[in-house]
PDB file of C-alpha atoms in Angstrom:
ATOM      1  CA  MET A   1     156.877   8.264  81.134  1.00  0.00           C
ATOM      2  CA  SER A   2     156.340  10.341  84.269  1.00  0.00           C
ATOM      3  CA  SER A   3     155.844  13.445  82.196  1.00  0.00           C
ATOM      4  CA  THR A   4     152.933  11.792  80.713  1.00  0.00           C
ATOM      5  CA  ARG A   5     151.189  10.608  83.546  1.00  0.00           C
ATOM      6  CA  ALA A   6     151.329  13.763  85.069  1.00  0.00           C
ATOM      7  CA  THR A   7     149.777  15.584  82.529  1.00  0.00           C
ATOM      8  CA  THR A   8     146.673  12.885  82.797  1.00  0.00           C
ATOM      9  CA  PHE A   9     146.392  13.041  85.963  1.00  0.00           C
ATOM     10  CA  SER A  10     146.420  17.160  85.792  1.00  0.00           C
ATOM     11  CA  LEU A  11     143.753  16.808  83.371  1.00  0.00           C
ATOM     12  CA  THR A  12     141.475  14.022  84.955  1.00  0.00           C
ATOM     13  CA  ARG A  13     141.736  16.887  88.304  1.00  0.00           C
ATOM     14  CA  THR A  14     140.620  19.403  86.146  1.00  0.00           C
ATOM     15  CA  SER A  15     138.045  17.277  84.219  1.00  0.00           C
ATOM     16  CA  SER A  16     136.553  15.807  87.649  1.00  0.00           C
ATOM     17  CA  SER A  17     136.624  19.628  89.679  1.00  0.00           C
ATOM     18  CA  THR A  18     134.926  20.854  86.283  1.00  0.00           C
ATOM     19  CA  ASP A  19     131.919  18.531  86.802  1.00  0.00           C
ATOM     20  CA  VAL A  20     131.583  19.093  89.857  1.00  0.00           C
ATOM     21  CA  GLY A  21     131.470  22.430  89.246  1.00  0.00           C
ATOM     22  CA  ARG A  22     128.385  22.367  87.291  1.00  0.00           C
ATOM     23  CA  CYS A  23     126.570  19.606  89.093  1.00  0.00           C
ATOM     24  CA  ARG A  24     126.902  22.412  92.223  1.00  0.00           C
ATOM     25  CA  ARG A  25     125.539  24.862  89.254  1.00  0.00           C
ATOM     26  CA  ALA A  26     122.644  22.538  88.391  1.00  0.00           C
ATOM     27  CA  VAL A  27     121.862  21.692  91.694  1.00  0.00           C
ATOM     28  CA  ALA A  28     121.321  25.439  92.490  1.00  0.00           C
ATOM     29  CA  CYS A  29     119.366  26.615  89.795  1.00  0.00           C
ATOM     30  CA  CYS A  30     116.906  23.293  90.233  1.00  0.00           C
ATOM     31  CA  VAL A  31     116.934  24.290  94.026  1.00  0.00           C
ATOM     32  CA  SER A  32     115.873  28.151  92.461  1.00  0.00           C
ATOM     33  CA  THR A  33     113.619  26.529  89.975  1.00  0.00           C
ATOM     34  CA  GLY A  34     111.956  24.604  92.869  1.00  0.00           C
ATOM     35  CA  LEU A  35     111.354  27.948  95.013  1.00  0.00           C
ATOM     36  CA  VAL A  36     110.277  29.855  92.304  1.00  0.00           C
ATOM     37  CA  ARG A  37     107.700  27.146  91.147  1.00  0.00           C
ATOM     38  CA  ARG A  38     106.372  27.004  94.242  1.00  0.00           C
ATOM     39  CA  ARG A  39     106.337  30.823  94.987  1.00  0.00           C
ATOM     40  CA  TYR A  40     104.110  30.992  92.457  1.00  0.00           C
ATOM     41  CA  VAL A  41     102.129  28.349  92.965  1.00  0.00           C
ATOM     42  CA  GLY A  42     101.269  29.819  96.318  1.00  0.00           C
ATOM     43  CA  LEU A  43     100.695  33.308  94.333  1.00  0.00           C
ATOM     44  CA  VAL A  44      98.005  31.299  92.122  1.00  0.00           C
ATOM     45  CA  GLN A  45      96.287  29.907  95.146  1.00  0.00           C
ATOM     46  CA  TRP A  46      96.352  32.976  96.977  1.00  0.00           C
ATOM     47  CA  VAL A  47      94.804  35.157  94.337  1.00  0.00           C
ATOM     48  CA  ASN A  48      92.043  32.231  93.329  1.00  0.00           C
ATOM     49  CA  THR A  49      90.926  32.517  97.094  1.00  0.00           C
ATOM     50  CA  TYR A  50      90.627  35.801  97.194  1.00  0.00           C
ATOM     51  CA  LYS A  51      89.760  37.096  93.699  1.00  0.00           C
ATOM     52  CA  ASP A  52      86.435  37.925  94.851  1.00  0.00           C
ATOM     53  CA  LEU A  53      87.402  40.800  97.563  1.00  0.00           C
ATOM     54  CA  LEU A  54      90.631  41.576  94.907  1.00  0.00           C
ATOM     55  CA  GLY A  55      87.696  42.666  92.312  1.00  0.00           C
ATOM     56  CA  VAL A  56      86.157  44.081  94.699  1.00  0.00           C
ATOM     57  CA  VAL A  57      89.176  46.669  96.047  1.00  0.00           C
ATOM     58  CA  ILE A  58      90.192  47.087  92.224  1.00  0.00           C
ATOM     59  CA  ALA A  59      86.581  48.268  91.123  1.00  0.00           C
ATOM     60  CA  THR A  60      86.586  50.595  94.315  1.00  0.00           C
ATOM     61  CA  LEU A  61      90.058  52.210  93.924  1.00  0.00           C
ATOM     62  CA  ALA A  62      88.586  52.683  90.040  1.00  0.00           C
ATOM     63  CA  VAL A  63      85.922  54.527  91.335  1.00  0.00           C
ATOM     64  CA  ALA A  64      87.425  56.789  93.847  1.00  0.00           C
ATOM     65  CA  LEU A  65      89.893  57.778  91.115  1.00  0.00           C
ATOM     66  CA  SER A  66      87.104  58.802  88.659  1.00  0.00           C
ATOM     67  CA  LEU A  67      85.166  60.656  91.229  1.00  0.00           C
ATOM     68  CA  SER A  68      88.445  62.287  92.435  1.00  0.00           C
ATOM     69  CA  THR A  69      88.997  63.373  88.857  1.00  0.00           C
ATOM     70  CA  VAL A  70      85.480  64.681  88.701  1.00  0.00           C
ATOM     71  CA  LEU A  71      85.834  66.503  91.656  1.00  0.00           C
ATOM     72  CA  VAL A  72      88.666  68.492  90.523  1.00  0.00           C
ATOM     73  CA  GLN A  73      87.403  69.746  87.304  1.00  0.00           C
ATOM     74  CA  ARG A  74      84.078  70.641  88.635  1.00  0.00           C
ATOM     75  CA  ALA A  75      86.144  72.629  91.036  1.00  0.00           C
ATOM     76  CA  GLN A  76      88.272  73.994  88.210  1.00  0.00           C
ATOM     77  CA  GLN A  77      85.074  74.869  86.348  1.00  0.00           C
ATOM     78  CA  ARG A  78      83.840  76.802  89.058  1.00  0.00           C
ATOM     79  CA  ARG A  79      86.929  79.050  89.783  1.00  0.00           C
ATOM     80  CA  ASP A  80      86.765  80.042  85.877  1.00  0.00           C
ATOM     81  CA  ALA A  81      82.885  80.825  85.873  1.00  0.00           C
ATOM     82  CA  TYR A  82      83.829  82.703  89.267  1.00  0.00           C
ATOM     83  CA  ARG A  83      86.875  84.461  86.882  1.00  0.00           C
ATOM     84  CA  TYR A  84      84.404  84.940  84.206  1.00  0.00           C
ATOM     85  CA  MET A  85      81.457  86.683  86.429  1.00  0.00           C
ATOM     86  CA  HIS A  86      84.415  88.857  88.026  1.00  0.00           C
ATOM     87  CA  GLU A  87      85.664  90.150  84.758  1.00  0.00           C
ATOM     88  CA  GLN A  88      82.110  90.950  83.636  1.00  0.00           C
ATOM     89  CA  LEU A  89      81.586  92.883  86.584  1.00  0.00           C
ATOM     90  CA  ILE A  90      84.390  94.614  86.627  1.00  0.00           C
ATOM     91  CA  SER A  91      83.923  96.250  83.130  1.00  0.00           C
ATOM     92  CA  PRO A  92      83.737 100.138  82.685  1.00  0.00           C
ATOM     93  CA  GLU A  93      79.588  99.569  81.583  1.00  0.00           C
ATOM     94  CA  LEU A  94      79.013  97.719  85.112  1.00  0.00           C
ATOM     95  CA  GLN A  95      80.681  99.920  86.781  1.00  0.00           C
ATOM     96  CA  GLN A  96      78.851 102.836  85.480  1.00  0.00           C
ATOM     97  CA  GLY A  97      75.734 101.091  86.251  1.00  0.00           C
ATOM     98  CA  ARG A  98      76.322 100.028  90.039  1.00  0.00           C
ATOM     99  CA  ARG A  99      77.508 103.967  90.486  1.00  0.00           C
ATOM    100  CA  LEU A 100      74.277 105.184  89.169  1.00  0.00           C
ATOM    101  CA  LEU A 101      71.911 102.702  91.213  1.00  0.00           C
ATOM    102  CA  PHE A 102      74.253 104.006  94.308  1.00  0.00           C
ATOM    103  CA  ASP A 103      73.079 107.347  93.382  1.00  0.00           C
ATOM    104  CA  ALA A 104      69.620 106.236  92.719  1.00  0.00           C
ATOM    105  CA  GLY A 105      69.678 104.527  96.363  1.00  0.00           C
ATOM    106  CA  ARG A 106      70.465 107.616  97.751  1.00  0.00           C
ATOM    107  CA  SER A 107      68.390 110.364  96.210  1.00  0.00           C
ATOM    108  CA  GLY A 108      65.377 108.128  95.687  1.00  0.00           C
ATOM    109  CA  GLN A 109      65.078 109.382  91.677  1.00  0.00           C
ATOM    110  CA  LEU A 110      65.589 107.723  88.553  1.00  0.00           C
ATOM    111  CA  PRO A 111      66.885 108.556  85.973  1.00  0.00           C
ATOM    112  CA  ASP A 112      64.693 109.188  82.284  1.00  0.00           C
ATOM    113  CA  ASP A 113      63.449 104.893  81.281  1.00  0.00           C
ATOM    114  CA  ARG A 114      64.885 105.737  77.643  1.00  0.00           C
ATOM    115  CA  SER A 115      68.112 106.931  78.414  1.00  0.00           C
ATOM    116  CA  GLN A 116      71.662 105.281  78.292  1.00  0.00           C
ATOM    117  CA  ASP A 117      71.732 105.921  82.784  1.00  0.00           C
ATOM    118  CA  PHE A 118      68.825 103.796  82.815  1.00  0.00           C
ATOM    119  CA  TYR A 119      69.810 101.075  80.790  1.00  0.00           C
ATOM    120  CA  LEU A 120      73.795 101.053  82.065  1.00  0.00           C
ATOM    121  CA  MET A 121      71.598 100.710  85.487  1.00  0.00           C
ATOM    122  CA  ASN A 122      69.497  97.631  83.984  1.00  0.00           C
ATOM    123  CA  ARG A 123      72.064  95.846  82.901  1.00  0.00           C
ATOM    124  CA  ALA A 124      74.138  95.575  86.379  1.00  0.00           C
ATOM    125  CA  VAL A 125      71.213  95.007  88.171  1.00  0.00           C
ATOM    126  CA  GLY A 126      70.629  91.898  85.406  1.00  0.00           C
ATOM    127  CA  MET A 127      74.227  90.775  85.720  1.00  0.00           C
ATOM    128  CA  TYR A 128      74.091  90.575  89.679  1.00  0.00           C
ATOM    129  CA  ASP A 129      70.678  88.284  88.760  1.00  0.00           C
ATOM    130  CA  THR A 130      72.844  86.464  86.564  1.00  0.00           C
ATOM    131  CA  LEU A 131      75.107  86.240  89.924  1.00  0.00           C
ATOM    132  CA  GLY A 132      72.991  85.411  92.150  1.00  0.00           C
ATOM    133  CA  LEU A 133      71.630  82.797  89.888  1.00  0.00           C
ATOM    134  CA  TYR A 134      75.151  81.501  89.302  1.00  0.00           C
ATOM    135  CA  VAL A 135      75.389  80.984  93.725  1.00  0.00           C
ATOM    136  CA  ARG A 136      72.085  79.204  94.106  1.00  0.00           C
ATOM    137  CA  ARG A 137      73.048  76.453  91.177  1.00  0.00           C
ATOM    138  CA  LYS A 138      76.209  76.526  92.635  1.00  0.00           C
ATOM    139  CA  VAL A 139      78.465  77.256  89.343  1.00  0.00           C
ATOM    140  CA  VAL A 140      80.605  79.917  91.205  1.00  0.00           C
ATOM    141  CA  PRO A 141      81.774  79.409  95.103  1.00  0.00           C
ATOM    142  CA  ARG A 142      79.159  81.542  97.284  1.00  0.00           C
ATOM    143  CA  ARG A 143      81.794  82.402  99.849  1.00  0.00           C
ATOM    144  CA  TRP A 144      83.767  83.730  97.517  1.00  0.00           C
ATOM    145  CA  VAL A 145      80.962  86.043  95.945  1.00  0.00           C
ATOM    146  CA  LEU A 146      80.449  87.184  99.040  1.00  0.00           C
ATOM    147  CA  GLU A 147      83.590  88.125  99.951  1.00  0.00           C
ATOM    148  CA  VAL A 148      84.339  90.218  97.612  1.00  0.00           C
ATOM    149  CA  TRP A 149      81.106  91.655  96.621  1.00  0.00           C
ATOM    150  CA  HIS A 150      79.018  92.092 100.009  1.00  0.00           C
ATOM    151  CA  HIS A 151      79.590  95.629  99.748  1.00  0.00           C
ATOM    152  CA  SER A 152      79.391  96.133  96.934  1.00  0.00           C
ATOM    153  CA  LEU A 153      75.618  94.339  97.127  1.00  0.00           C
ATOM    154  CA  ARG A 154      74.197  95.916 100.066  1.00  0.00           C
ATOM    155  CA  ASP A 155      74.811  99.686  98.689  1.00  0.00           C
ATOM    156  CA  SER A 156      73.001  98.866  95.430  1.00  0.00           C
ATOM    157  CA  ARG A 157      69.701  97.162  97.153  1.00  0.00           C
ATOM    158  CA  ALA A 158      68.082 100.976  97.622  1.00  0.00           C
ATOM    159  CA  GLY A 159      68.839 101.491  93.589  1.00  0.00           C
ATOM    160  CA  ALA A 160      67.989  97.554  92.526  1.00  0.00           C
ATOM    161  CA  GLU A 161      64.429  98.304  94.925  1.00  0.00           C
ATOM    162  CA  LEU A 162      63.673 101.234  92.920  1.00  0.00           C
ATOM    163  CA  LEU A 163      64.365  99.757  89.342  1.00  0.00           C
ATOM    164  CA  ALA A 164      62.176  96.776  90.338  1.00  0.00           C
ATOM    165  CA  ALA A 165      59.617  99.035  91.258  1.00  0.00           C
ATOM    166  CA  HIS A 166      59.438 101.349  88.277  1.00  0.00           C
ATOM    167  CA  ARG A 167      59.313  98.089  85.948  1.00  0.00           C
ATOM    168  CA  ARG A 168      56.599  96.695  87.828  1.00  0.00           C
ATOM    169  CA  ALA A 169      54.268  99.698  87.697  1.00  0.00           C
ATOM    170  CA  SER A 170      55.596 100.562  84.093  1.00  0.00           C
ATOM    171  CA  HIS A 171      56.046  97.813  82.234  1.00  0.00           C
ATOM    172  CA  HIS A 172      55.610  94.347  83.853  1.00  0.00           C
ATOM    173  CA  SER A 173      53.227  92.656  86.253  1.00  0.00           C
ATOM    174  CA  TRP A 174      55.611  90.649  88.187  1.00  0.00           C
ATOM    175  CA  SER A 175      58.817  91.058  89.976  1.00  0.00           C
ATOM    176  CA  PRO A 176      62.053  90.667  87.851  1.00  0.00           C
ATOM    177  CA  TRP A 177      65.399  89.745  89.431  1.00  0.00           C
ATOM    178  CA  PRO A 178      64.056  86.831  91.511  1.00  0.00           C
ATOM    179  CA  HIS A 179      67.514  85.870  92.226  1.00  0.00           C
ATOM    180  CA  LEU A 180      68.603  88.720  92.968  1.00  0.00           C
ATOM    181  CA  TRP A 181      67.115  89.595  96.366  1.00  0.00           C
ATOM    182  CA  PRO A 182      68.341  86.164  98.131  1.00  0.00           C
ATOM    183  CA  LEU A 183      71.876  87.581  97.547  1.00  0.00           C
ATOM    184  CA  LEU A 184      71.238  91.207  98.460  1.00  0.00           C
ATOM    185  CA  SER A 185      70.025  89.035 101.943  1.00  0.00           C
ATOM    186  CA  GLN A 186      72.766  87.329 102.404  1.00  0.00           C
ATOM    187  CA  ALA A 187      75.495  90.341 101.290  1.00  0.00           C
ATOM    188  CA  GLU A 188      73.302  91.911 104.549  1.00  0.00           C
ATOM    189  CA  ARG A 189      73.999  88.791 106.925  1.00  0.00           C
ATOM    190  CA  TYR A 190      77.832  88.133 105.653  1.00  0.00           C
ATOM    191  CA  ARG A 191      79.907  89.517 107.916  1.00  0.00           C
ATOM    192  CA  SER A 192      83.801  89.283 106.665  1.00  0.00           C
ATOM    193  CA  GLY A 193      86.961  88.539 108.369  1.00  0.00           C
ATOM    194  CA  LEU A 194      88.861  91.387 106.947  1.00  0.00           C
ATOM    195  CA  PRO A 195      89.651  94.766 107.109  1.00  0.00           C
ATOM    196  CA  CYS A 196      86.470  95.976 105.564  1.00  0.00           C
ATOM    197  CA  CYS A 197      83.890  94.864 107.899  1.00  0.00           C
ATOM    198  CA  VAL A 198      86.191  95.335 111.413  1.00  0.00           C
ATOM    199  CA  PRO A 199      86.099  97.847 113.261  1.00  0.00           C
ATOM    200  CA  ALA A 200      88.454 100.224 113.183  1.00  0.00           C
ATOM    201  CA  PRO A 201      90.233 100.748 116.687  1.00  0.00           C
ATOM    202  CA  THR A 202      89.255 103.429 118.590  1.00  0.00           C
ATOM    203  CA  SER A 203      92.833 105.463 119.594  1.00  0.00           C
ATOM    204  CA  GLN A 204      93.526 108.530 121.174  1.00  0.00           C
ATOM    205  CA  PRO A 205      95.624 110.769 119.305  1.00  0.00           C
ATOM    206  CA  LEU A 206      98.828 111.947 120.941  1.00  0.00           C
ATOM    207  CA  VAL A 207      99.065 115.311 121.660  1.00  0.00           C
ATOM    208  CA  PRO A 208     102.484 116.412 121.266  1.00  0.00           C
ATOM    209  CA  ARG A 209     104.636 118.012 125.290  1.00  0.00           C
ATOM    210  CA  SER A 210     105.174 121.281 124.814  1.00  0.00           C
ATOM    211  CA  ARG A 211     107.425 123.067 127.426  1.00  0.00           C
ATOM    212  CA  GLY A 212     104.106 125.048 128.300  1.00  0.00           C
ATOM    213  CA  ASN A 213     102.146 121.382 128.823  1.00  0.00           C
ATOM    214  CA  LEU A 214     105.068 120.224 130.782  1.00  0.00           C
ATOM    215  CA  ALA A 215     105.060 122.744 133.152  1.00  0.00           C
ATOM    216  CA  GLY A 216     101.171 122.847 133.779  1.00  0.00           C
ATOM    217  CA  GLU A 217     101.391 119.280 134.635  1.00  0.00           C
ATOM    218  CA  SER A 218     104.233 119.776 137.393  1.00  0.00           C
ATOM    219  CA  LEU A 219     102.192 122.203 138.625  1.00  0.00           C
ATOM    220  CA  LYS A 220      99.277 119.752 139.385  1.00  0.00           C
ATOM    221  CA  GLN A 221      98.468 118.827 142.830  1.00  0.00           C
ATOM    222  CA  PRO A 222      96.570 115.853 144.564  1.00  0.00           C
ATOM    223  CA  SER A 223      93.261 116.691 145.254  1.00  0.00           C
ATOM    224  CA  GLU A 224      94.078 116.141 149.096  1.00  0.00           C
ATOM    225  CA  GLN A 225      96.611 119.163 149.085  1.00  0.00           C
ATOM    226  CA  LEU A 226      94.202 121.525 146.841  1.00  0.00           C
ATOM    227  CA  ASN A 227      91.402 120.568 149.633  1.00  0.00           C
ATOM    228  CA  ARG A 228      93.896 121.739 152.465  1.00  0.00           C
ATOM    229  CA  ARG A 229      94.787 124.629 150.370  1.00  0.00           C
ATOM    230  CA  ALA A 230      91.392 125.791 150.248  1.00  0.00           C
ATOM    231  CA  SER A 231      90.862 125.217 153.771  1.00  0.00           C
ATOM    232  CA  ALA A 232      94.136 127.013 155.228  1.00  0.00           C
ATOM    233  CA  ASN A 233      93.162 129.909 152.424  1.00  0.00           C
ATOM    234  CA  GLU A 234      89.218 130.277 154.385  1.00  0.00           C
ATOM    235  CA  ARG A 235      90.953 130.470 157.675  1.00  0.00           C
ATOM    236  CA  GLY A 236      92.666 133.462 156.475  1.00  0.00           C
ATOM    237  CA  PRO A 237      96.666 134.338 155.824  1.00  0.00           C
ATOM    238  CA  ALA A 238      98.765 133.814 158.710  1.00  0.00           C
ATOM    239  CA  GLN A 239      99.872 136.358 160.625  1.00  0.00           C
ATOM    240  CA  PRO A 240     103.878 136.668 161.942  1.00  0.00           C
ATOM    241  CA  GLY A 241     104.906 134.665 164.827  1.00  0.00           C
ATOM    242  CA  GLY A 242     102.761 131.625 163.868  1.00  0.00           C
ATOM    243  CA  CYS A 243      99.161 132.861 164.959  1.00  0.00           C
ATOM    244  CA  SER A 244      96.204 133.334 162.847  1.00  0.00           C
ATOM    245  CA  SER A 245      93.791 136.295 162.992  1.00  0.00           C
ATOM    246  CA  ARG A 246      91.023 133.773 164.806  1.00  0.00           C
ATOM    247  CA  ASP A 247      94.234 133.397 167.320  1.00  0.00           C
ATOM    248  CA  GLN A 248      94.239 137.088 167.713  1.00  0.00           C
ATOM    249  CA  GLU A 249      90.917 137.581 168.681  1.00  0.00           C
ATOM    250  CA  GLN A 250      90.171 134.972 171.159  1.00  0.00           C
ATOM    251  CA  GLU A 251      93.750 136.910 172.795  1.00  0.00           C
ATOM    252  CA  ALA A 252      91.743 140.156 172.612  1.00  0.00           C
ATOM    253  CA  GLU A 253      88.919 138.996 173.940  1.00  0.00           C
ATOM    254  CA  THR A 254      90.531 137.500 176.745  1.00  0.00           C
ATOM    255  CA  ASP A 255      92.868 140.449 177.265  1.00  0.00           C
ATOM    256  CA  SER A 256      89.113 143.072 177.497  1.00  0.00           C
TER     257      SER A 256
END
């Protein structure tokens, strides 16, 4: 009987502790559920209060993201356009046309207008005109163009003017290549920070110092010493006994 009572008491005690634990968990769950519900209700009320402001903020972020995407794409397109123009300008035919432009500007003479050289010159100037159009329309970065091509553009001006005058006199009544001349003017005014436009420092050449130079430098005297020596030579050589010739003349006159 005693063992049965002990077992019954232990079971009753275990069941009561289990019920207490379940009650505690239920109370905690209810409390947490209530907190979550209150927070959710507060968030919904805040959104309802500031929904207009949130809509403006979201729309602004969307516009800013779209604008940044457009700017990045435009910058990439400008770089690609500049790369294309640079590859065209360094092609062998255009290099030969620029050399012919330089020669024509220096000599003041053009080749035959039906020759291959005249065709290459026209093509080089026409590509420069297209480059000027791209710079004007901001298809390519103007700073990049002038930084790389300003010397070539300056040197091409005389030949391009000679070629344009020939075309006006022989073929057209209008001035060709309208986008070229503003680009040439910008190139003439442009000054780069690169060594190509910075004057080289004038440094005196180093002269090797030989023994003769060292001996000559050791024999140099200050101007005062040279003047003293010259005045001493005018008085004449010193006589024995420490008397000069003028002193001896004065002594001879005194004796007479």
